[in-house]
PDB file of C-alpha atoms and ligand atoms in Angstrom:
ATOM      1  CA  UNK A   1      92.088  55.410 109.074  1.00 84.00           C
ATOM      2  CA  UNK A   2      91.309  58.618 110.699  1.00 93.00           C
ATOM      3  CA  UNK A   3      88.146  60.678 110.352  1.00 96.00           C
ATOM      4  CA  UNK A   4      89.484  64.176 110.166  1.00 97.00           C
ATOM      5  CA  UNK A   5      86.798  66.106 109.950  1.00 95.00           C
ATOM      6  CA  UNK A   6      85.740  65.111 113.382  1.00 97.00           C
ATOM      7  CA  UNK A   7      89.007  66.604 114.286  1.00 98.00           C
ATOM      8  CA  UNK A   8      87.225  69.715 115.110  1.00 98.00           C
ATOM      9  CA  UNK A   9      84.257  71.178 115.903  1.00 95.00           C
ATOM     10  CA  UNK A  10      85.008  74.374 114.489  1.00 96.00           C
ATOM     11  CA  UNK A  11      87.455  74.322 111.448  1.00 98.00           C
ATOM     12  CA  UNK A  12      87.360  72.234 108.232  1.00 98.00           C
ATOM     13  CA  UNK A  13      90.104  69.847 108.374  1.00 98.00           C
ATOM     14  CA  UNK A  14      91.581  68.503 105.529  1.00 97.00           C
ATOM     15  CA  UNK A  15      94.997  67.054 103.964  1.00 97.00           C
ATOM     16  CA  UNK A  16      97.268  69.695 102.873  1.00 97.00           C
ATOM     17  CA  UNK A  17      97.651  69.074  98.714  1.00 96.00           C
ATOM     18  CA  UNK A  18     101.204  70.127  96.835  1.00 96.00           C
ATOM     19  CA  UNK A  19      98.968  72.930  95.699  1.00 96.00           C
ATOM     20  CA  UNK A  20      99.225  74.061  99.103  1.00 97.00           C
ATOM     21  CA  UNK A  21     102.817  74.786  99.931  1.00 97.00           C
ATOM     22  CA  UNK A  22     102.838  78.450  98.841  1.00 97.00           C
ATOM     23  CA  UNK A  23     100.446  79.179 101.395  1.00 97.00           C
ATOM     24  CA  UNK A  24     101.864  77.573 103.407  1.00 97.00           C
ATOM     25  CA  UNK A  25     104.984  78.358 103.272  1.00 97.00           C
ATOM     26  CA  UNK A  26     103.409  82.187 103.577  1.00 97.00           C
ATOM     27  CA  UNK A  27     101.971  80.865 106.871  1.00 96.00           C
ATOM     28  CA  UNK A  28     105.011  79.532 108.422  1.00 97.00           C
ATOM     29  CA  UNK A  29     107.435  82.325 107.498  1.00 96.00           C
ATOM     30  CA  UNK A  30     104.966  84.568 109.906  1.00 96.00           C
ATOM     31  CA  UNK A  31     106.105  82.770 113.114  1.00 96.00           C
ATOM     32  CA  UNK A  32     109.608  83.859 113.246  1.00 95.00           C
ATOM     33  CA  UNK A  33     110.891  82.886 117.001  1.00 95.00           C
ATOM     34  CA  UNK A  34     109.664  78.898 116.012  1.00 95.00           C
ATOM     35  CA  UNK A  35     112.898  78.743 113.267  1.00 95.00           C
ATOM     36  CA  UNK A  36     115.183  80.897 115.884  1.00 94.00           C
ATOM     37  CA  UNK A  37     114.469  78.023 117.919  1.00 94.00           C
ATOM     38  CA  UNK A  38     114.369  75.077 114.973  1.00 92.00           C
ATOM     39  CA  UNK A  39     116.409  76.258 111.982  1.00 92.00           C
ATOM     40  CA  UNK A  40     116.514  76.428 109.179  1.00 91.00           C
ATOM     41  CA  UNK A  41     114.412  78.547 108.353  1.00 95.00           C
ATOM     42  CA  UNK A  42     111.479  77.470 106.556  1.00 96.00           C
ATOM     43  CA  UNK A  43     111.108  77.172 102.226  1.00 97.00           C
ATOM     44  CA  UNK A  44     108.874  75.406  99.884  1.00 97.00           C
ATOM     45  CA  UNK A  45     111.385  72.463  99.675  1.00 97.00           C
ATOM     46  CA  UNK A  46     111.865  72.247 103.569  1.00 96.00           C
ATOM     47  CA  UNK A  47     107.959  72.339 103.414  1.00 97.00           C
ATOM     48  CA  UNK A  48     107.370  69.746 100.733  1.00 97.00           C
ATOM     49  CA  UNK A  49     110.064  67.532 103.143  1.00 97.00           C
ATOM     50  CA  UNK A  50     107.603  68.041 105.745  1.00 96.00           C
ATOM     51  CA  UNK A  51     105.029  66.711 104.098  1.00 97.00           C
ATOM     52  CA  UNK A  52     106.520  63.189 103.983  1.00 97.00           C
ATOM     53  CA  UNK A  53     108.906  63.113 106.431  1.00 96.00           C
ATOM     54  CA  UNK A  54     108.017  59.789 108.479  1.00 97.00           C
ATOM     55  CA  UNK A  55     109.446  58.492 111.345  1.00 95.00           C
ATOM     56  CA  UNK A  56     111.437  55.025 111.600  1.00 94.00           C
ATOM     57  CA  UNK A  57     109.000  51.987 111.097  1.00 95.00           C
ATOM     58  CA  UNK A  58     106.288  54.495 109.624  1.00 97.00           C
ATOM     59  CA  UNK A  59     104.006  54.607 106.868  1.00 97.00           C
ATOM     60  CA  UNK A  60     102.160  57.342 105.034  1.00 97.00           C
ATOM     61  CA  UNK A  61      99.248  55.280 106.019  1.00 96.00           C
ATOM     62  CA  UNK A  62      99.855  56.686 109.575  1.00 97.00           C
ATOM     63  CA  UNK A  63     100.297  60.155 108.919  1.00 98.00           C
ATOM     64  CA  UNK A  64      97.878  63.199 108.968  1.00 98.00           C
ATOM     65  CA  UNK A  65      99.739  66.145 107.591  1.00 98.00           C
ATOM     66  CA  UNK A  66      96.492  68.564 107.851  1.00 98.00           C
ATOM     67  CA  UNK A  67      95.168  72.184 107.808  1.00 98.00           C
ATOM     68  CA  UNK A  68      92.769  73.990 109.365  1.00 98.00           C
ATOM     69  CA  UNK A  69      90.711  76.454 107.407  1.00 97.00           C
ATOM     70  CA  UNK A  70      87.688  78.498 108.046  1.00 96.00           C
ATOM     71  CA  UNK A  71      86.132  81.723 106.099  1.00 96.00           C
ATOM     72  CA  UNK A  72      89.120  83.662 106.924  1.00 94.00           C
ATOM     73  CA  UNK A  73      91.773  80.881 105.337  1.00 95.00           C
ATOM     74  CA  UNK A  74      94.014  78.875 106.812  1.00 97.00           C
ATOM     75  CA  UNK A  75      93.913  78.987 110.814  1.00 98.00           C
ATOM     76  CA  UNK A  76      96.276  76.410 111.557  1.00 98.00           C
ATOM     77  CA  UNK A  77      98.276  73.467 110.279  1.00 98.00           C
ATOM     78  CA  UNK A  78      98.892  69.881 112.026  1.00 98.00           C
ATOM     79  CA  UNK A  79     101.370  66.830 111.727  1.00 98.00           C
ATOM     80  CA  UNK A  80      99.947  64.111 113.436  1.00 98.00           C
ATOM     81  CA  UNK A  81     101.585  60.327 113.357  1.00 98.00           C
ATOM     82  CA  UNK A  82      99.054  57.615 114.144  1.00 97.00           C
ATOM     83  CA  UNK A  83     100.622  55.126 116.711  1.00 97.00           C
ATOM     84  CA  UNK A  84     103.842  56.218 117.073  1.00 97.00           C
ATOM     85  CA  UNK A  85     106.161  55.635 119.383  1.00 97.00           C
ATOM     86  CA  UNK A  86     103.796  52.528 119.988  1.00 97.00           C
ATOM     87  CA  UNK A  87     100.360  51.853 119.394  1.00 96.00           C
ATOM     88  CA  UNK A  88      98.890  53.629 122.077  1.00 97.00           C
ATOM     89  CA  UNK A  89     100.305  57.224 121.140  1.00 98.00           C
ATOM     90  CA  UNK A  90     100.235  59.405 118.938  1.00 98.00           C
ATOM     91  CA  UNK A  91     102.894  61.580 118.083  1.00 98.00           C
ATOM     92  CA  UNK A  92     102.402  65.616 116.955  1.00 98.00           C
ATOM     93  CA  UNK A  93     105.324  66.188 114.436  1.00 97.00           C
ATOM     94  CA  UNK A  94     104.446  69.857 113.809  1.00 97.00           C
ATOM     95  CA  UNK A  95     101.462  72.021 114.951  1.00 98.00           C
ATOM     96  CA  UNK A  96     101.127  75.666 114.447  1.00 98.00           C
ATOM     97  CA  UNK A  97      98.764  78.697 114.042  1.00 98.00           C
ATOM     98  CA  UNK A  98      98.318  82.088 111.788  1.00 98.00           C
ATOM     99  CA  UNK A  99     100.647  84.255 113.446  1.00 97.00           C
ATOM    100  CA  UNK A 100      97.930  86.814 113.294  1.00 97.00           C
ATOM    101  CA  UNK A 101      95.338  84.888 115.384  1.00 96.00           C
ATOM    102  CA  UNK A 102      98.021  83.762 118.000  1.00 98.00           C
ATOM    103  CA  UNK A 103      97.067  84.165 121.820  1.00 98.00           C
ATOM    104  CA  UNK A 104      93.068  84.323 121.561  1.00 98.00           C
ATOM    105  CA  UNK A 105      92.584  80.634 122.435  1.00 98.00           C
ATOM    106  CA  UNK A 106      92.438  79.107 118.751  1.00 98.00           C
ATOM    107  CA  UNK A 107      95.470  76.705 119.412  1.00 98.00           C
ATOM    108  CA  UNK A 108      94.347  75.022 123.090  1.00 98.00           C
ATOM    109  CA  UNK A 109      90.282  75.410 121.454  1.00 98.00           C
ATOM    110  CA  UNK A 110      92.108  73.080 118.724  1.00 98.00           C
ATOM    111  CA  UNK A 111      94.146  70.894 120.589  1.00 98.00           C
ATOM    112  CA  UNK A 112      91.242  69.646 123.354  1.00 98.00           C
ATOM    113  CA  UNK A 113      89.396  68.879 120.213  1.00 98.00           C
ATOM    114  CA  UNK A 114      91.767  66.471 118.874  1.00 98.00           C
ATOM    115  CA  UNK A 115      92.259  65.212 122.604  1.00 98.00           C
ATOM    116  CA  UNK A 116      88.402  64.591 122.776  1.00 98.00           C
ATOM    117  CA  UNK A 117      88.941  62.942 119.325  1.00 98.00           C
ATOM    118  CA  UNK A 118      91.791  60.765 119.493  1.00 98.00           C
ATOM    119  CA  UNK A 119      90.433  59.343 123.338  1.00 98.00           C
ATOM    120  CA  UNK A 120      86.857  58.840 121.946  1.00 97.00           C
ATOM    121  CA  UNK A 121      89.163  56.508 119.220  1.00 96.00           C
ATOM    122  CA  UNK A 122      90.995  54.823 121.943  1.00 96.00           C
ATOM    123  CA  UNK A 123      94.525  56.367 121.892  1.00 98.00           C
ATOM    124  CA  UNK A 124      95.799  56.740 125.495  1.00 98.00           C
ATOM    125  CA  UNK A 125      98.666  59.516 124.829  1.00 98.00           C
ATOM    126  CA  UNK A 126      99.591  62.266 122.630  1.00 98.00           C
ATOM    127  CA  UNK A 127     103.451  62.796 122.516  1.00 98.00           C
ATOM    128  CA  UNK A 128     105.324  65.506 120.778  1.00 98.00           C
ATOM    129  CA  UNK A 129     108.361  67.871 121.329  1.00 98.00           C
ATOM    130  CA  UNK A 130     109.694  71.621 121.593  1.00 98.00           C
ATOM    131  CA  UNK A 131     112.826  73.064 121.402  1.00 97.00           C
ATOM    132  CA  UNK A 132     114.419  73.493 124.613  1.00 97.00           C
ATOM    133  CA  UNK A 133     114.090  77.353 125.391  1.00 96.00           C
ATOM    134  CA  UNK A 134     111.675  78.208 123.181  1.00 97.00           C
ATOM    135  CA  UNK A 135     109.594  79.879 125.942  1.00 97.00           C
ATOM    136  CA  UNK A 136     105.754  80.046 123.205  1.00 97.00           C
ATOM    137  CA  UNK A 137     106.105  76.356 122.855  1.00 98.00           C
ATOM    138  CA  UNK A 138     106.915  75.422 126.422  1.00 98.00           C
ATOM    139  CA  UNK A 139     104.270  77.640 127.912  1.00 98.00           C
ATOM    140  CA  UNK A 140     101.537  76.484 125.364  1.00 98.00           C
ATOM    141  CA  UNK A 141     102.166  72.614 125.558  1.00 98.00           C
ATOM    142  CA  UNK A 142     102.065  73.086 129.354  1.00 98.00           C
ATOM    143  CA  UNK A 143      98.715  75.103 129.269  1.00 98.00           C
ATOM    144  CA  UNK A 144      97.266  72.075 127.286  1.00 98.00           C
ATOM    145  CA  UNK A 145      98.473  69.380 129.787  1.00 98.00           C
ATOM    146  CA  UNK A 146     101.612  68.528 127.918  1.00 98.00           C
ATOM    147  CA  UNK A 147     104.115  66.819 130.527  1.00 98.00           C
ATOM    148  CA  UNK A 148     107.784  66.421 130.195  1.00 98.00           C
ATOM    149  CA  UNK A 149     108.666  62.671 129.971  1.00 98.00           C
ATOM    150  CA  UNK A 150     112.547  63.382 130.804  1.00 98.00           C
ATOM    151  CA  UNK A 151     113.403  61.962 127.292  1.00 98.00           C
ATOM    152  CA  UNK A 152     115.056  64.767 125.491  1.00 98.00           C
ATOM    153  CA  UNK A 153     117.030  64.492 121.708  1.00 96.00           C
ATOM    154  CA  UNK A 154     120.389  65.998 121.050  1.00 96.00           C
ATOM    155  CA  UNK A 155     119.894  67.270 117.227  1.00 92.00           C
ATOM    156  CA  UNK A 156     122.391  69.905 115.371  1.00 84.00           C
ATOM    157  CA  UNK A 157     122.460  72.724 117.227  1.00 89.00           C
ATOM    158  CA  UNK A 158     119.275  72.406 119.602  1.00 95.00           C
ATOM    159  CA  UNK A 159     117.650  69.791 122.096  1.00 97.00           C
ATOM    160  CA  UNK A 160     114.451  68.703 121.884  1.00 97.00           C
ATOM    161  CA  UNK A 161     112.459  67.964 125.100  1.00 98.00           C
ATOM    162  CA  UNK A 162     109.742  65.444 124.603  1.00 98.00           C
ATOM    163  CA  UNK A 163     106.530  65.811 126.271  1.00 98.00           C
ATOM    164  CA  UNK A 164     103.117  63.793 127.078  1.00 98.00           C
ATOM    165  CA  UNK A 165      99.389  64.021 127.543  1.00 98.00           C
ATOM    166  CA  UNK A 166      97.519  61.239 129.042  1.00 98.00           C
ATOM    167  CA  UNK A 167      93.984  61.343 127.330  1.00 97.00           C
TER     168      UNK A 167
HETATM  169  C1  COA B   1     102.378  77.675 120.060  1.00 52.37           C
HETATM  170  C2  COA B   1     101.175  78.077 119.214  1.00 52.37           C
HETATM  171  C3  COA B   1     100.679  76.892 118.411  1.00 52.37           C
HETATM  172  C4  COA B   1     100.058  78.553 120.140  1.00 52.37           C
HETATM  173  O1  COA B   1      98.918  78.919 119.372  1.00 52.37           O
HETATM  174  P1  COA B   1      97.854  79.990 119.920  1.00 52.37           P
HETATM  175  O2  COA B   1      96.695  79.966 118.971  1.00 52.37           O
HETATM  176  O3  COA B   1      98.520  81.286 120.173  1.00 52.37           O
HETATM  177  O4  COA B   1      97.468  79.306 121.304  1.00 52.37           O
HETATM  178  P2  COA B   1      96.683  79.872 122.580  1.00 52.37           P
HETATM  179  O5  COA B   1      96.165  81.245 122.300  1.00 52.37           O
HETATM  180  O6  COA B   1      95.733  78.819 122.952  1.00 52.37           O
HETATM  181  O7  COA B   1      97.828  79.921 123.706  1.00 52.37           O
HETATM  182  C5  COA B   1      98.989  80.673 123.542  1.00 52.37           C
HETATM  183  C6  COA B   1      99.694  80.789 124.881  1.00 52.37           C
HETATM  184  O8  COA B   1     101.089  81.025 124.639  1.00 52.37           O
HETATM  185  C7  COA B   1     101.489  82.176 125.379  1.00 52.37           C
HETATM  186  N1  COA B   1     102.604  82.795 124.682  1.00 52.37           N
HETATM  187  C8  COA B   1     102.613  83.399 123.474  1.00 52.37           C
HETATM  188  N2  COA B   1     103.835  83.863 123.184  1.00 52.37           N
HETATM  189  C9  COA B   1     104.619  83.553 124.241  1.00 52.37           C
HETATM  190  C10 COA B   1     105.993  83.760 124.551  1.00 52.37           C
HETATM  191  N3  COA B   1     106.821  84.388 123.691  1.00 52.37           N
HETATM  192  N4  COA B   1     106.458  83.299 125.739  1.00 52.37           N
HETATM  193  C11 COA B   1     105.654  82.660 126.613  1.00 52.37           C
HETATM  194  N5  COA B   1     104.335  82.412 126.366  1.00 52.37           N
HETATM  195  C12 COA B   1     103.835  82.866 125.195  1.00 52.37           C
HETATM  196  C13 COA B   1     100.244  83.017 125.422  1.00 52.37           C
HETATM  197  O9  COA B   1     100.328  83.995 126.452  1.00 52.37           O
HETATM  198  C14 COA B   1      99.187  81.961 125.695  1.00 52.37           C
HETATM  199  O10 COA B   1      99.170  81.525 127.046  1.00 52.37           O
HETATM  200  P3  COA B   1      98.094  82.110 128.144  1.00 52.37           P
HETATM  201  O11 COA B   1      96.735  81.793 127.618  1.00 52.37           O
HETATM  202  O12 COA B   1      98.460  81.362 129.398  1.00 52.37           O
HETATM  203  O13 COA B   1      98.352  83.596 128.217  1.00 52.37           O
HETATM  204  C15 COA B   1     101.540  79.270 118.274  1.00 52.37           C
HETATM  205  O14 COA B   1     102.120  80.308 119.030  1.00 52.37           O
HETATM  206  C16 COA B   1     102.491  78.886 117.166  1.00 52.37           C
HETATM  207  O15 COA B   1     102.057  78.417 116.114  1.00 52.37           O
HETATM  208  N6  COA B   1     103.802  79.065 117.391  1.00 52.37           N
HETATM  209  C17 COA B   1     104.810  78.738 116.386  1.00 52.37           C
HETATM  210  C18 COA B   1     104.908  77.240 116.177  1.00 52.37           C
HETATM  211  C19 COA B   1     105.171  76.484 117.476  1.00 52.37           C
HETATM  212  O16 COA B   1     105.939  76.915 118.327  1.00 52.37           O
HETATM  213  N7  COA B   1     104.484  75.329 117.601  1.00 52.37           N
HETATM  214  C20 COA B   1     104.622  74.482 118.781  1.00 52.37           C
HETATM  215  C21 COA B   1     105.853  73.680 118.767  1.00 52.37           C
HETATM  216  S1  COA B   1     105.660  72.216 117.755  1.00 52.37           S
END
């Protein structure tokens, strides 16, 4: 079990509620270019999907489908998969920030605090994936020491490129 609020040292973490998908769903449907790259677009269902969606062999147990939130609201929102692929990794599902507050820092500033976090637990790697070509993705996941492992996934319509951070 995962402390989250030591996920960072500046925003209050905590697990996004049912009572949450309107805003949050108002929060995705800011960052446009993401669903060019991964449609659909998103909706409340596609959201509440989201919110449960599990990978093979997984539990709700393992996953941390969080927000951010400070005085000004909701800064960012997370999907984190305890040890997944295996038990040293864990696996970013989803991560993404207010559209507003994009390019000042806030999304590295939040990611190296969930590095510090998840090493100072023990995990070894942090895994995720972008859309091939989506050029905001590729450049931010390399800024925060996000490698390409040369995996990639053919889904409908788009690749996904699968990337690595040893912590
Ligand atoms: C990717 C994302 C999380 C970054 O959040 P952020 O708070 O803006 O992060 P930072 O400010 O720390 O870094 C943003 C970097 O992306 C760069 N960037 C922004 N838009 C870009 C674009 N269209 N093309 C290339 N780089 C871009 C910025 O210049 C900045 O890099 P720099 O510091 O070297 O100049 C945010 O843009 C987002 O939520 N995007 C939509 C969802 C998404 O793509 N999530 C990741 C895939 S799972």
């Amino acid at each position: 079990m995962l402390d989250i609020n030591a996920f960072s040292n500046q925003y209050e973490v905590r697990l996004i509620k049912d009572t949450d998908v309107r805003q949050i769903y108002m929060f995705c449907r800011q960052n446009v270019l993401y669903y060019q790259y991964c449609p659909p677009f998103a909706t409340e269902d596609s959201i509440r999907k989201d919110m449960a969606a599990l990978p093979p062999k997984k539990t709700a147990d393992d996953k941390y489908y969080v927000g951010y939130f400070d005085r000004h609201g909701l800064a960012a929102i997370l999907d984190l998969i305890l040890e997944y692929p295996n038990k040293d990794t864990a696996f970013i599902g989803f991560f993404m920030t207010d559209a507003s507050i994009q390019n000042k820092g806030i999304g590295s500033t939040i990611i190296t605090d969930l590095c510090a976090y998840l090493s100072g637990i023990g995990i070894s790697y942090i895994r995720l994936g972008w859309v091939k070509g989506n050029p905001q993705a590729e450049h931010f996941w390399h800024k925060n020491g996000f490698e390409e492992t040369g995996i990639t996934c053919e889904t409908d319509g788009y690749t996904v490129i699968v990337a690595q951070r040893a912590l």
